[in-house]
mmCIF file of C-alpha atoms in Angstrom:
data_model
loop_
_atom_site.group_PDB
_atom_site.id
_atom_site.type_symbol
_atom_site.label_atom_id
_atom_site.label_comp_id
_atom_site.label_asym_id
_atom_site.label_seq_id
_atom_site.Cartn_x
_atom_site.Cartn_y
_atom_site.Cartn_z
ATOM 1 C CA UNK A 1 81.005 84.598 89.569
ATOM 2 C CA UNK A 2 77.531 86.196 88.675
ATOM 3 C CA UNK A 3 77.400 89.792 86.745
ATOM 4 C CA UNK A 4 78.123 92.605 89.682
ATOM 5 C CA UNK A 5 75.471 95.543 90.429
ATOM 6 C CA UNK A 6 75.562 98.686 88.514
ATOM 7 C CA UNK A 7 76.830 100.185 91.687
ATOM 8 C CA UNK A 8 79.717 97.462 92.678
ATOM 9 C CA UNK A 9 80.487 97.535 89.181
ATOM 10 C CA UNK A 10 81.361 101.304 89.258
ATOM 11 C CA UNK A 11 82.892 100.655 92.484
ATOM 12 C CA UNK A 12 85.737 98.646 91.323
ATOM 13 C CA UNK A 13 86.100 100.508 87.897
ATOM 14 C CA UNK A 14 87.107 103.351 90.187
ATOM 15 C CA UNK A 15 88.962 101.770 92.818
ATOM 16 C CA UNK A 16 91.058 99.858 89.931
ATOM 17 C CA UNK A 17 91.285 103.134 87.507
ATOM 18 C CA UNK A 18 93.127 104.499 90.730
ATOM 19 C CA UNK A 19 95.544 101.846 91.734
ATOM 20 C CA UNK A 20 96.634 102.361 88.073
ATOM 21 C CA UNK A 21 96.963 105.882 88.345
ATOM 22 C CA UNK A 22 98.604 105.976 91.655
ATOM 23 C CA UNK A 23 101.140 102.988 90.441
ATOM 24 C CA UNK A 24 101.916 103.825 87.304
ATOM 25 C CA UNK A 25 102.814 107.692 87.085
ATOM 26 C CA UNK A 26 106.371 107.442 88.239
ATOM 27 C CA UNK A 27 106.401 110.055 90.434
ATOM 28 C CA UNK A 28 103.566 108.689 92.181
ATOM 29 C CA UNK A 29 105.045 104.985 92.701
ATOM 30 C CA UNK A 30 108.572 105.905 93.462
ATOM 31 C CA UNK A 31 106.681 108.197 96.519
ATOM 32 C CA UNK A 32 104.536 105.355 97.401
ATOM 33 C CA UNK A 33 107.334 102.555 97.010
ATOM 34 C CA UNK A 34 104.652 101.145 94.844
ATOM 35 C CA UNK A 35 105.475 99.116 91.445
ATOM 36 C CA UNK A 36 103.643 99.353 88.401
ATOM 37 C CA UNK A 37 100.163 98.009 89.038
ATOM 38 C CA UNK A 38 98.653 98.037 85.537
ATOM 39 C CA UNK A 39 99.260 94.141 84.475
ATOM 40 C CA UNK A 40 97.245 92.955 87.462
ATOM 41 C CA UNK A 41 94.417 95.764 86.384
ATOM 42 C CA UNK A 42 93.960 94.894 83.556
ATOM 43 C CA UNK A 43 93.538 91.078 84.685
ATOM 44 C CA UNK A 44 91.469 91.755 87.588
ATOM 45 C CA UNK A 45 89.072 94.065 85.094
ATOM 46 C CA UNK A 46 88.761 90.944 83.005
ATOM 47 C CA UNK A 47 87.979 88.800 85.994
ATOM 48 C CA UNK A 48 85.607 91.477 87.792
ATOM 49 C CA UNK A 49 84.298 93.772 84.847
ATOM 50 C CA UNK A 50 84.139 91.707 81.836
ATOM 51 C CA UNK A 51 82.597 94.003 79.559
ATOM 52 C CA UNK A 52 84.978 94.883 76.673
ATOM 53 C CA UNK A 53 84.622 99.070 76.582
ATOM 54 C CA UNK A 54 85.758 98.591 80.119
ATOM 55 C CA UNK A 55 89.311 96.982 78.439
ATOM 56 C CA UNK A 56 89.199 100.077 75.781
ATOM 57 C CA UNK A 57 88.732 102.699 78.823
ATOM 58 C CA UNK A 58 91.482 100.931 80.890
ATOM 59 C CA UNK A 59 93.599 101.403 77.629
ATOM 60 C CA UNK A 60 93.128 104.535 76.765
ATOM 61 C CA UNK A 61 93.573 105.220 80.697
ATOM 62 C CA UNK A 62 97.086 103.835 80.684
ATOM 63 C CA UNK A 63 97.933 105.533 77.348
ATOM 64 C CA UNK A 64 96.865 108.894 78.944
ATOM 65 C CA UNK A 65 98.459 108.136 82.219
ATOM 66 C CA UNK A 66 101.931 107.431 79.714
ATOM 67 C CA UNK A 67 101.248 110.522 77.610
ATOM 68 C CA UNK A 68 100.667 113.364 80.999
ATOM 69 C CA UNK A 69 103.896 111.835 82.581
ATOM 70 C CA UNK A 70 106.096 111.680 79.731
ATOM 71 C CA UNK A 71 104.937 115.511 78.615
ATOM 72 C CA UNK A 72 105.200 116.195 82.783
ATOM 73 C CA UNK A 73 108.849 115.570 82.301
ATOM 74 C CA UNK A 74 109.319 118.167 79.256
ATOM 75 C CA UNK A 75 109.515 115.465 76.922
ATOM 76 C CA UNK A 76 107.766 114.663 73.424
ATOM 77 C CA UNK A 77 105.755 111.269 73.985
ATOM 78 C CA UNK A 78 106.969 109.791 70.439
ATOM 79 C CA UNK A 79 110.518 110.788 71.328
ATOM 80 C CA UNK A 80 110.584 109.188 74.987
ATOM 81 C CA UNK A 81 112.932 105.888 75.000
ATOM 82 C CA UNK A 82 110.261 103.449 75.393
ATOM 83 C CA UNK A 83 107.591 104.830 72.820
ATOM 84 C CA UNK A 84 108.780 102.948 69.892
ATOM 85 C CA UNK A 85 106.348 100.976 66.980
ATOM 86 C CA UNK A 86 106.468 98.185 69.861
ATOM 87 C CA UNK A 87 104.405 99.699 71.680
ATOM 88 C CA UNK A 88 101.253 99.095 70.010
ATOM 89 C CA UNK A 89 101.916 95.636 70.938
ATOM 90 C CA UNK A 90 100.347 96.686 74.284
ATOM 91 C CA UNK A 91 97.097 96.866 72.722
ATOM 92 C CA UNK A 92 98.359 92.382 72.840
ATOM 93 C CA UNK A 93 99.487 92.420 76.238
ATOM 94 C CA UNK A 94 96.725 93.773 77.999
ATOM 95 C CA UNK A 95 94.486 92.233 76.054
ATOM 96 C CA UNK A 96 96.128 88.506 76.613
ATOM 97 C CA UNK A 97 95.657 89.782 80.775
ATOM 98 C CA UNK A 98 92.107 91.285 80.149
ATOM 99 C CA UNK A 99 90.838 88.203 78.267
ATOM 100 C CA UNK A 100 92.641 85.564 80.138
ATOM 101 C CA UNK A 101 90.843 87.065 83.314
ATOM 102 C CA UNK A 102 87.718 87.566 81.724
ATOM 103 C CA UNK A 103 87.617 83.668 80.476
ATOM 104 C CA UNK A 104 88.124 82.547 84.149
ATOM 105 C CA UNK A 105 85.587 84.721 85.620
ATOM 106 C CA UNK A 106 82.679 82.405 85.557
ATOM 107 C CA UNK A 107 84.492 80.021 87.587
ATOM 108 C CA UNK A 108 85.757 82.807 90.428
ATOM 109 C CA UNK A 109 84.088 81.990 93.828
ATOM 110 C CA UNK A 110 85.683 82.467 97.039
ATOM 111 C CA UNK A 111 86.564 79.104 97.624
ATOM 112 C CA UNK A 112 90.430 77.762 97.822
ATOM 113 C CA UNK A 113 90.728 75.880 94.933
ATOM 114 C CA UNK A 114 88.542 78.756 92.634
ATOM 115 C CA UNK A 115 90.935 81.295 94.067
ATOM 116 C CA UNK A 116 94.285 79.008 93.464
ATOM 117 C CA UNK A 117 93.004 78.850 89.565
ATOM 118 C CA UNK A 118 92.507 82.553 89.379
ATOM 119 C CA UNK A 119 95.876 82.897 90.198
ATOM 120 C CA UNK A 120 97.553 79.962 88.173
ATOM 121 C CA UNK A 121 95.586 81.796 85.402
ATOM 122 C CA UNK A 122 96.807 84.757 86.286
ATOM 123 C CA UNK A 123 100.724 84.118 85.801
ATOM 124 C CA UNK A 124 99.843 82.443 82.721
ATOM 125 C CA UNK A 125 98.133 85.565 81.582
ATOM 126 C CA UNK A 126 101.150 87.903 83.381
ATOM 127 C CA UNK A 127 104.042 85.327 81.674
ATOM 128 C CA UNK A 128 101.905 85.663 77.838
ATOM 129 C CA UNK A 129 101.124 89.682 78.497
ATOM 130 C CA UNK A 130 105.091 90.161 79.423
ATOM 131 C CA UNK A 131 106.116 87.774 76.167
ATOM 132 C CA UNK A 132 104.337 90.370 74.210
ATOM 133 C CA UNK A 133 105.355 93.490 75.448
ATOM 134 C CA UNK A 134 109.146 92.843 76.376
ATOM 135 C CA UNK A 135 109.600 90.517 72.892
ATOM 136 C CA UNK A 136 108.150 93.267 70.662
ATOM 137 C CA UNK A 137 110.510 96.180 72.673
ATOM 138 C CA UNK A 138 113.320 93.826 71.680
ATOM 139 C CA UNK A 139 112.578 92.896 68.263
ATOM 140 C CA UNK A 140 110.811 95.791 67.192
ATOM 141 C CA UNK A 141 111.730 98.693 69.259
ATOM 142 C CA UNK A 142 115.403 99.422 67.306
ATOM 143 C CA UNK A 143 116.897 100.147 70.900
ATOM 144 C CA UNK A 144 119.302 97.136 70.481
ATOM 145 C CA UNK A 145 121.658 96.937 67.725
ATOM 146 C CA UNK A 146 122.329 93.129 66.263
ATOM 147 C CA UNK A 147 119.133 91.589 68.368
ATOM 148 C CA UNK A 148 119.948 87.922 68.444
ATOM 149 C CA UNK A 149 117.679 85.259 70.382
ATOM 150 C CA UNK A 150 120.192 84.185 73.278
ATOM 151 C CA UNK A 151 120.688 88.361 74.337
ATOM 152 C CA UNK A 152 116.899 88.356 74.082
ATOM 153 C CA UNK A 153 116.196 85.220 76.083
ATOM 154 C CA UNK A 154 118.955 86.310 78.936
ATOM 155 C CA UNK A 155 117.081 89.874 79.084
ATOM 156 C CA UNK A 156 113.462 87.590 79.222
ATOM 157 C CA UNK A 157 115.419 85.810 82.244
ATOM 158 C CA UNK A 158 116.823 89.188 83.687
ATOM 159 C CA UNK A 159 113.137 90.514 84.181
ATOM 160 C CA UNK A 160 110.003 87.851 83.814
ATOM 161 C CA UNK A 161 110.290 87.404 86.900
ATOM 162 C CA UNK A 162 109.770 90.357 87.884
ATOM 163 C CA UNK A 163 107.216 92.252 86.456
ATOM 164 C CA UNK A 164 105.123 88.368 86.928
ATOM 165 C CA UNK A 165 105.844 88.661 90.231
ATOM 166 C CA UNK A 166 104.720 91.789 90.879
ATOM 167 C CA UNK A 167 101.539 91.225 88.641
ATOM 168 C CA UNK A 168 101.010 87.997 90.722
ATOM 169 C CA UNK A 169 101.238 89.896 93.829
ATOM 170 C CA UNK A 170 98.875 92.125 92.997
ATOM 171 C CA UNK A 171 96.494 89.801 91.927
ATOM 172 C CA UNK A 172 96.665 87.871 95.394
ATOM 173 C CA UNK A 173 96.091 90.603 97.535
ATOM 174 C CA UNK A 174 92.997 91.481 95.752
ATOM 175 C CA UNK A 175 91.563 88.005 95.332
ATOM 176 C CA UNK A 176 92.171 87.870 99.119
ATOM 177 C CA UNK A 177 90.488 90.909 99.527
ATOM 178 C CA UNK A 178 87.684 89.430 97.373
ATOM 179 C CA UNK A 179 87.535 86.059 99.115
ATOM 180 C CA UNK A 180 87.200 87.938 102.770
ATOM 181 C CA UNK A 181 84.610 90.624 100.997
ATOM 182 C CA UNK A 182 82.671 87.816 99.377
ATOM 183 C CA UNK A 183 82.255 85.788 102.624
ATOM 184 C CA UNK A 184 81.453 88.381 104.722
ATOM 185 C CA UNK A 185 78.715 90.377 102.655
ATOM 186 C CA UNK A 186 77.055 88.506 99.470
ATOM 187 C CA UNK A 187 77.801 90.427 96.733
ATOM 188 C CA UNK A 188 74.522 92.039 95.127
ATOM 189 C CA UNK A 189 74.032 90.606 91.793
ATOM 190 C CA UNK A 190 73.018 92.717 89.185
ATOM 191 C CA UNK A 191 69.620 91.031 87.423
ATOM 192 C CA UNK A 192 71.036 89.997 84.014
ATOM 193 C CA UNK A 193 74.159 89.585 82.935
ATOM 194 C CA UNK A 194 76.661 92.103 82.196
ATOM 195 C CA UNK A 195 79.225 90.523 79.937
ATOM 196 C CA UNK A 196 78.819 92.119 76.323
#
């Protein structure tokens, strides 16, 4: 996929800065009936935006969206149940869903088979992102007393599929969105590329 216009750029920065918003403050999803959406944006804004300050902003977006809803609830953020050392190891997780995204983007087009990779890259990027974040809660978060690998592997079991799942949904309906987008308007290409 060539480098999107300035003004399609900013255009899915937005529109993906508030599906992560709407899906990720509880109150907001549990209204909506909406899961957490943030996996899939942070894949999509590798595939779509590329340009790594646009990872750091959808970081510091999700830590921000964490910190208001935690505080929302009367709560101190490094006191909340899941704020432990682990999760640093976001920084990982988003990161393995930014970059896997980003390293398939040159080969997005809104053919079957282009689409079909984006997604088979996609749960690989969901299955490695969840790896990081759930392993490091488990081994590093000091919620679970005598950690041992087959409790760990039944909990991986209990909800993998899951949150990939929901990722992988995610990613779908926008890459169908994108496929019916792409073939009925050309996307306007922005004159160099935009991927430092």
């Amino acid at each position: 996929m060539n480098a999107l216009s300035r003004s399609v750029h900013y255009s899915l920065f937005t529109a993906l800065a508030a599906v992560m918003v709407a899906t990720r403050f509880h109150h907001f999803g549990d209204a909506l009936h909406l899961p957490d959406a943030s996996m899939a944006v942070f894949f999509l804004g590798g595939l779509w935006l590329r340009k790594h300050l646009g990872f750091v902003a959808f970081l510091v977006l999700a830590v921000a969206i964490d910190w208001i809803a935690i505080q929302a609830q009367g709560k101190s953020f490094f006191q909340h149940y899941c704020v432990t050392p682990s999760y640093a190891f976001l920084l990982l997780a988003y990161a393995a869903l930014w970059y896997g995204g980003r390293a398939y983007a040159q080969r997005l087009q809104a053919t079957p088979r282009a689409l079909l990779g984006a997604l088979a890259v996609g749960l690989v990027a969901a299955t490695v992102s969840f790896l990081i974040s759930n392993g490091a809660f488990y081994w590093l978060g000091g919620r679970y007393e005598d950690p041992n690998l087959s409790q760990y592997l039944a909990r991986v079991w209990q909800w993998g599929p899951l949150f990939v799942r929901t990722t992988l949904s995610y990613i779908a309906v926008a890459l169908a969105a994108y496929a019916l987008i792409a073939r009925a308007l050309p996307l306007r290409v922005a004159p160099r590329d935009a991927q430092a």
